[in-house]
Amino acid sequence: MRRTSIVVLVACAVVTVSLVAHYVPIVRASTPDFAEADGRQLLDRLAAALTAERVDQSLRLAFDDATVAGKQVDELRDYLRRGFAHTRNLRVRFNNITFARPSADLATINADAEAVEVAGDGRTTTEVYYRQRVSVSVRRRSTPQLGGLFDTYTWKIADVSGPRLPEGVYWPMR
């Protein structure tokens, strides 16, 4: 075999290994379907992030153009930081969850949302910040990978609506 043939074969092998190394993790992260269990897990992760007062972790669960109570994600970042500065033992929970799939790219999750301040024992509610039924729209979006060779799918929050904001909070918060 000629030396140039060996070099070409090695180059092809390196390119193939590189493509596979990029392809496998990306495809594993892709979620083409979204079931009720996925919806419950999403709300659990959101509740845990809000309870831990982690703004960026909370907002990472939503698309950048998502709306929450009619506000954009960028507006919420500042609002959450200010709100978390005034809480001590925040607890966020979602209960009474109902799930629907009106279309292949949309899931709707309705739940009773509760954000409360709890005493040091973790059981006694000392202040209720929010306790209302909310509707969470979760959408699937595709992202072309490796120059359009294949698509991956991501499910994130696209819209959250509820009847009102917590008492005493005015938009925009100043």
Coordinates of N, CA and C in Angstrom, one line a residue:
M1 N 0.8 -1.2 0.0 CA 0.0 0.0 0.0 C 0.9 1.2 0.0
R2 N 0.5 2.2 -0.7 CA 1.2 3.4 -0.8 C 1.1 4.3 0.5
R3 N 2.0 5.1 0.7 CA 2.1 5.9 1.9 C 0.9 6.9 1.9
T4 N 0.5 7.5 0.8 CA -0.6 8.4 0.7 C -1.9 7.7 1.0
S5 N -2.0 6.5 0.6 CA -3.3 5.8 0.9 C -3.4 5.5 2.4
I6 N -2.3 5.2 3.1 CA -2.4 5.1 4.5 C -2.7 6.4 5.2
V7 N -2.2 7.5 4.8 CA -2.4 8.8 5.4 C -3.9 9.1 5.2
V8 N -4.5 8.8 4.0 CA -5.9 9.1 3.7 C -6.8 8.2 4.6
L9 N -6.4 7.0 4.8 CA -7.2 6.1 5.7 C -7.2 6.5 7.1
V10 N -6.0 6.9 7.6 CA -5.9 7.4 9.0 C -6.7 8.7 9.1
A11 N -6.6 9.6 8.1 CA -7.4 10.8 8.2 C -8.9 10.5 8.2
C12 N -9.4 9.6 7.4 CA -10.8 9.2 7.4 C -11.2 8.6 8.8
A13 N -10.3 7.8 9.4 CA -10.6 7.2 10.7 C -10.7 8.3 11.7
V14 N -9.8 9.2 11.7 CA -9.9 10.3 12.7 C -11.1 11.1 12.5
V15 N -11.5 11.4 11.3 CA -12.8 12.2 11.1 C -14.0 11.4 11.6
T16 N -14.0 10.1 11.3 CA -15.1 9.2 11.7 C -15.2 9.1 13.2
V17 N -14.1 8.9 13.9 CA -14.1 8.9 15.3 C -14.5 10.2 15.9
S18 N -14.1 11.3 15.3 CA -14.5 12.6 15.8 C -16.0 12.9 15.6
L19 N -16.5 12.5 14.5 CA -18.0 12.6 14.3 C -18.8 11.8 15.3
V20 N -18.4 10.6 15.5 CA -19.1 9.7 16.4 C -19.0 10.2 17.8
A21 N -17.8 10.7 18.2 CA -17.6 11.3 19.5 C -18.5 12.5 19.7
H22 N -18.8 13.3 18.7 CA -19.7 14.4 18.8 C -21.2 14.0 18.7
Y23 N -21.4 13.0 17.9 CA -22.8 12.6 17.6 C -23.5 11.9 18.8
V24 N -22.8 10.9 19.4 CA -23.4 10.1 20.5 C -23.8 11.0 21.7
P25 N -23.0 11.8 22.3 CA -23.5 12.6 23.4 C -24.7 13.6 23.0
I26 N -24.6 14.1 21.8 CA -25.7 15.0 21.4 C -27.0 14.3 21.2
V27 N -26.9 13.1 20.6 CA -28.2 12.3 20.4 C -28.7 11.8 21.8
R28 N -27.9 11.5 22.7 CA -28.3 11.0 24.0 C -29.0 12.2 24.7
A29 N -28.6 13.4 24.5 CA -29.2 14.5 25.2 C -30.6 14.9 24.5
S30 N -30.7 14.5 23.3 CA -32.0 14.8 22.5 C -33.1 14.0 23.1
T31 N -34.3 14.7 23.3 CA -35.5 14.1 23.7 C -36.6 14.3 22.8
P32 N -36.8 13.4 21.8 CA -37.9 13.6 20.9 C -39.3 13.5 21.4
D33 N -39.5 12.8 22.6 CA -40.8 12.7 23.1 C -40.8 13.3 24.6
F34 N -42.0 13.6 25.0 CA -42.2 14.2 26.3 C -43.4 13.6 27.0
A35 N -43.3 12.8 28.0 CA -44.4 12.1 28.6 C -44.8 12.8 29.9
E36 N -45.8 12.3 30.5 CA -46.3 12.9 31.8 C -45.2 12.8 32.9
A37 N -44.4 11.7 32.9 CA -43.4 11.6 33.9 C -42.3 12.7 33.7
D38 N -42.0 13.0 32.4 CA -41.1 14.1 32.1 C -41.6 15.4 32.6
G39 N -42.9 15.7 32.4 CA -43.5 16.9 32.9 C -43.4 17.0 34.4
R40 N -43.7 15.9 35.1 CA -43.6 16.0 36.6 C -42.1 16.2 37.0
Q41 N -41.2 15.6 36.3 CA -39.8 15.8 36.6 C -39.3 17.2 36.3
L42 N -39.8 17.8 35.3 CA -39.5 19.2 35.0 C -40.0 20.1 36.1
L43 N -41.3 19.9 36.5 CA -41.8 20.7 37.6 C -41.0 20.5 38.9
D44 N -40.6 19.3 39.2 CA -39.8 19.0 40.4 C -38.4 19.7 40.3
R45 N -37.8 19.7 39.1 CA -36.5 20.4 39.0 C -36.7 21.9 39.1
L46 N -37.8 22.4 38.6 CA -38.1 23.9 38.8 C -38.3 24.2 40.2
A47 N -39.1 23.4 40.9 CA -39.4 23.7 42.3 C -38.1 23.6 43.2
A48 N -37.3 22.6 42.9 CA -36.0 22.5 43.6 C -35.1 23.7 43.3
A49 N -35.0 24.2 42.1 CA -34.2 25.3 41.8 C -34.7 26.6 42.4
L50 N -36.0 26.8 42.4 CA -36.6 27.9 43.1 C -36.4 27.9 44.6
T51 N -36.6 26.7 45.2 CA -36.5 26.5 46.6 C -35.0 26.8 47.0
A52 N -34.1 26.4 46.2 CA -32.6 26.7 46.5 C -32.2 28.1 46.1
E53 N -33.2 28.8 45.5 CA -33.0 30.2 45.2 C -31.9 30.4 44.1
R54 N -31.9 29.5 43.2 CA -30.9 29.5 42.1 C -31.6 30.0 40.8
V55 N -31.4 31.3 40.5 CA -32.0 32.0 39.4 C -31.7 31.4 38.1
D56 N -30.4 31.2 37.8 CA -30.0 30.7 36.5 C -30.4 29.3 36.3
Q57 N -30.3 28.5 37.3 CA -30.8 27.1 37.2 C -32.3 27.0 36.9
S58 N -33.1 27.9 37.5 CA -34.5 28.0 37.3 C -34.8 28.4 35.8
L59 N -34.1 29.4 35.4 CA -34.4 30.0 34.0 C -33.8 29.1 32.9
R60 N -32.9 28.3 33.2 CA -32.4 27.3 32.2 C -33.4 26.3 31.7
L61 N -34.4 26.2 32.5 CA -35.5 25.2 32.2 C -36.5 25.8 31.1
A62 N -36.3 27.1 30.8 CA -37.2 27.8 29.9 C -36.4 28.2 28.7
F63 N -37.1 28.4 27.5 CA -36.4 28.9 26.4 C -36.2 30.4 26.6
D64 N -35.2 31.0 25.9 CA -34.8 32.4 26.1 C -36.0 33.3 25.8
D65 N -36.9 32.9 24.9 CA -38.0 33.8 24.5 C -39.3 33.4 25.2
A66 N -39.2 32.6 26.3 CA -40.4 32.2 27.0 C -41.0 33.4 27.8
T67 N -42.3 33.3 28.1 CA -42.9 34.3 28.9 C -43.5 33.6 30.1
V68 N -43.3 34.3 31.2 CA -43.9 33.9 32.5 C -44.7 35.0 33.1
A69 N -46.0 34.8 33.3 CA -46.9 35.8 33.7 C -46.8 37.1 32.8
G70 N -46.6 36.8 31.5 CA -46.6 37.9 30.5 C -45.2 38.6 30.5
K71 N -44.2 38.2 31.2 CA -42.9 38.8 31.2 C -41.9 37.9 30.6
Q72 N -40.9 38.5 30.0 CA -39.8 37.8 29.3 C -38.8 37.3 30.4
V73 N -38.0 36.3 30.0 CA -37.1 35.7 30.9 C -36.1 36.7 31.4
D74 N -35.6 37.6 30.6 CA -34.6 38.6 31.1 C -35.2 39.5 32.2
E75 N -36.5 39.8 32.1 CA -37.1 40.6 33.2 C -37.2 39.8 34.5
L76 N -37.5 38.5 34.3 CA -37.6 37.6 35.5 C -36.3 37.4 36.2
R77 N -35.2 37.4 35.5 CA -33.9 37.2 36.2 C -33.7 38.2 37.3
D78 N -33.9 39.5 37.0 CA -33.8 40.6 38.0 C -34.9 40.4 39.1
Y79 N -36.1 40.2 38.7 CA -37.2 40.0 39.6 C -36.9 38.9 40.6
L80 N -36.5 37.7 40.1 CA -36.2 36.6 41.0 C -35.0 37.0 42.0
R81 N -34.0 37.6 41.5 CA -32.9 37.9 42.4 C -33.4 38.9 43.5
R82 N -34.2 39.8 43.2 CA -34.7 40.7 44.2 C -35.6 40.0 45.2
G83 N -36.4 39.1 44.6 CA -37.4 38.4 45.5 C -36.6 37.4 46.4
F84 N -35.6 36.7 45.9 CA -34.9 35.8 46.7 C -34.1 36.5 47.8
A85 N -33.7 37.8 47.6 CA -33.0 38.5 48.6 C -33.9 38.8 49.9
H86 N -35.2 38.7 49.7 CA -36.1 38.9 50.8 C -36.7 37.6 51.4
T87 N -36.2 36.5 51.0 CA -36.7 35.2 51.6 C -35.7 34.6 52.5
R88 N -36.1 33.8 53.4 CA -35.2 33.1 54.3 C -35.2 31.6 54.1
N89 N -36.4 31.0 54.2 CA -36.6 29.6 54.0 C -37.7 29.4 53.0
L90 N -37.5 29.7 51.8 CA -38.4 29.5 50.7 C -38.7 28.0 50.4
R91 N -40.0 27.7 50.2 CA -40.3 26.4 49.7 C -41.3 26.5 48.6
V92 N -41.0 25.9 47.5 CA -41.8 25.9 46.3 C -42.2 24.5 46.0
R93 N -43.5 24.3 45.7 CA -44.1 23.0 45.4 C -45.1 23.1 44.3
F94 N -45.2 22.0 43.5 CA -46.3 21.9 42.5 C -47.1 20.6 42.9
N95 N -48.4 20.8 43.1 CA -49.3 19.7 43.4 C -50.4 19.6 42.5
N96 N -51.2 18.5 42.5 CA -52.4 18.3 41.7 C -52.1 18.6 40.3
I97 N -51.1 17.8 39.7 CA -50.6 18.0 38.4 C -51.5 17.3 37.4
T98 N -51.9 18.0 36.3 CA -52.6 17.4 35.2 C -51.7 17.6 33.9
F99 N -51.7 16.7 33.0 CA -50.9 16.7 31.9 C -51.7 16.5 30.6
A100 N -51.4 17.2 29.6 CA -52.1 17.0 28.3 C -51.1 17.3 27.1
R101 N -51.3 16.6 26.0 CA -50.4 16.7 24.8 C -51.3 17.1 23.7
P102 N -51.6 18.4 23.5 CA -52.5 18.8 22.4 C -51.9 18.6 21.0
S103 N -50.6 18.6 20.9 CA -49.9 18.4 19.7 C -48.6 17.7 19.9
A104 N -47.9 17.3 18.8 CA -46.6 16.6 18.9 C -45.5 17.4 19.5
D105 N -45.6 18.8 19.3 CA -44.6 19.7 19.8 C -45.0 20.5 21.0
L106 N -46.1 20.1 21.7 CA -46.6 20.9 22.8 C -47.1 20.0 23.9
A107 N -46.8 20.3 25.1 CA -47.3 19.6 26.3 C -47.8 20.7 27.2
T108 N -49.0 20.5 27.8 CA -49.5 21.5 28.8 C -49.6 20.8 30.1
I109 N -49.0 21.5 31.1 CA -49.0 21.0 32.5 C -49.8 22.0 33.3
N110 N -50.8 21.6 34.0 CA -51.5 22.4 34.9 C -51.3 21.9 36.3
A111 N -51.0 22.8 37.3 CA -50.6 22.4 38.6 C -51.0 23.5 39.6
D112 N -51.1 23.1 40.8 CA -51.3 24.1 41.9 C -49.9 24.4 42.4
A113 N -49.5 25.7 42.2 CA -48.2 26.2 42.6 C -48.3 26.8 43.9
E114 N -47.2 26.6 44.7 CA -47.2 27.1 46.1 C -45.8 27.6 46.4
A115 N -45.6 28.8 46.7 CA -44.4 29.4 47.2 C -44.6 30.0 48.5
V116 N -44.0 29.4 49.5 CA -44.2 29.9 50.9 C -42.9 30.0 51.7
E117 N -43.0 30.8 52.7 CA -41.9 30.9 53.7 C -42.2 29.9 54.8
V118 N -41.2 29.1 55.2 CA -41.5 28.1 56.3 C -40.5 28.4 57.4
A119 N -41.0 28.0 58.6 CA -40.2 28.2 59.8 C -39.0 27.3 59.8
G120 N -38.1 27.4 60.7 CA -36.9 26.6 60.8 C -37.2 25.1 60.8
D121 N -38.3 24.7 61.3 CA -38.6 23.3 61.4 C -39.0 22.7 60.0
G122 N -39.2 23.6 59.0 CA -39.5 23.1 57.6 C -40.9 22.7 57.4
R123 N -41.8 22.8 58.4 CA -43.1 22.4 58.3 C -44.2 23.5 58.4
T124 N -43.9 24.4 59.3 CA -44.8 25.5 59.6 C -44.7 26.6 58.6
T125 N -45.8 26.9 57.9 CA -45.8 28.0 57.0 C -45.9 29.3 57.7
T126 N -45.0 30.2 57.5 CA -45.1 31.5 58.2 C -45.6 32.6 57.2
E127 N -45.4 32.5 55.9 CA -45.9 33.5 55.0 C -46.2 32.8 53.6
V128 N -47.3 33.2 53.0 CA -47.7 32.6 51.7 C -47.3 33.7 50.7
Y129 N -46.4 33.4 49.8 CA -46.1 34.3 48.7 C -47.0 34.1 47.5
Y130 N -47.3 32.8 47.2 CA -48.1 32.5 46.0 C -48.7 31.2 46.2
R131 N -50.0 31.1 45.9 CA -50.7 29.8 46.0 C -51.9 29.9 45.0
Q132 N -51.6 29.5 43.8 CA -52.6 29.5 42.7 C -52.4 28.4 41.7
R133 N -53.4 28.2 40.9 CA -53.3 27.2 39.8 C -52.5 27.9 38.6
V134 N -51.5 27.2 38.1 CA -50.8 27.7 37.0 C -50.8 26.7 35.8
S135 N -50.6 27.3 34.6 CA -50.5 26.5 33.4 C -49.2 26.7 32.8
V136 N -48.5 25.6 32.5 CA -47.1 25.6 32.0 C -47.2 24.9 30.6
S137 N -46.8 25.7 29.6 CA -46.7 25.2 28.2 C -45.2 24.8 28.0
V138 N -45.0 23.6 27.6 CA -43.7 23.1 27.3 C -43.7 22.7 25.8
R139 N -42.7 23.3 25.1 CA -42.6 23.1 23.7 C -41.3 22.3 23.3
R140 N -41.4 21.6 22.2 CA -40.3 20.9 21.6 C -39.7 21.8 20.4
R141 N -38.4 22.0 20.4 CA -37.7 22.7 19.3 C -36.6 21.8 18.8
S142 N -36.4 21.8 17.6 CA -35.3 21.1 17.0 C -34.1 22.0 16.7
T143 N -32.9 21.4 16.8 CA -31.7 22.2 16.6 C -30.9 21.4 15.6
P144 N -30.5 21.9 14.5 CA -29.6 21.2 13.5 C -28.2 21.0 14.1
Q145 N -27.7 19.9 13.9 CA -26.3 19.6 14.5 C -25.4 19.2 13.3
L146 N -24.1 19.5 13.5 CA -23.1 19.1 12.5 C -23.5 19.6 11.1
G147 N -23.8 20.8 11.0 CA -24.1 21.4 9.7 C -25.4 20.9 9.1
G148 N -26.4 20.5 9.9 CA -27.6 20.0 9.4 C -27.7 18.5 9.1
L149 N -26.6 17.8 9.5 CA -26.5 16.4 9.3 C -27.7 15.6 10.0
F150 N -28.0 16.1 11.2 CA -29.1 15.6 12.0 C -29.6 16.6 12.9
D151 N -30.8 16.4 13.4 CA -31.5 17.3 14.4 C -31.6 16.7 15.8
T152 N -31.4 17.6 16.8 CA -31.7 17.1 18.1 C -32.9 17.9 18.6
Y153 N -33.6 17.4 19.6 CA -34.8 18.0 20.2 C -34.6 18.3 21.6
T154 N -35.2 19.5 22.0 CA -35.1 20.0 23.3 C -36.6 20.4 23.7
W155 N -37.0 20.0 24.9 CA -38.2 20.4 25.5 C -37.9 21.3 26.6
K156 N -38.5 22.5 26.5 CA -38.3 23.5 27.6 C -39.6 24.3 27.8
I157 N -39.7 25.0 28.9 CA -40.9 25.8 29.2 C -40.9 27.0 28.2
A158 N -42.1 27.2 27.5 CA -42.3 28.3 26.6 C -43.2 29.3 27.2
D159 N -44.1 29.0 28.1 CA -45.0 29.9 28.7 C -45.5 29.4 30.0
V160 N -45.6 30.3 31.0 CA -46.3 30.0 32.2 C -47.3 31.1 32.5
S161 N -48.5 30.7 32.8 CA -49.5 31.7 33.1 C -50.3 31.3 34.4
G162 N -50.7 32.3 35.1 CA -51.4 32.1 36.3 C -52.3 33.3 36.6
P163 N -53.2 33.2 37.5 CA -54.2 34.2 37.7 C -53.6 35.5 38.2
R164 N -52.6 35.5 39.0 CA -52.0 36.8 39.6 C -50.6 36.5 40.1
L165 N -49.9 37.6 40.3 CA -48.6 37.6 41.0 C -48.8 37.6 42.5
P166 N -47.7 37.3 43.2 CA -47.8 37.3 44.7 C -48.3 38.7 45.1
E167 N -48.9 38.7 46.3 CA -49.4 40.0 46.8 C -48.3 41.0 47.1
G168 N -48.6 42.2 46.8 CA -47.6 43.3 47.0 C -46.5 43.4 46.0
V169 N -46.5 42.6 45.0 CA -45.5 42.7 44.0 C -46.0 43.4 42.7
Y170 N -45.3 44.5 42.3 CA -45.8 45.3 41.2 C -44.8 45.2 40.0
W171 N -45.3 45.1 38.8 CA -44.4 45.1 37.6 C -44.3 46.5 37.1
P172 N -43.2 47.0 36.7 CA -41.9 46.4 36.9 C -41.5 46.7 38.4
M173 N -40.8 45.8 39.0 CA -40.4 45.9 40.3 C -39.2 47.0 40.4
R174 N -39.3 47.9 41.3 CA -38.3 49.0 41.3 C -37.7 49.1 42.7

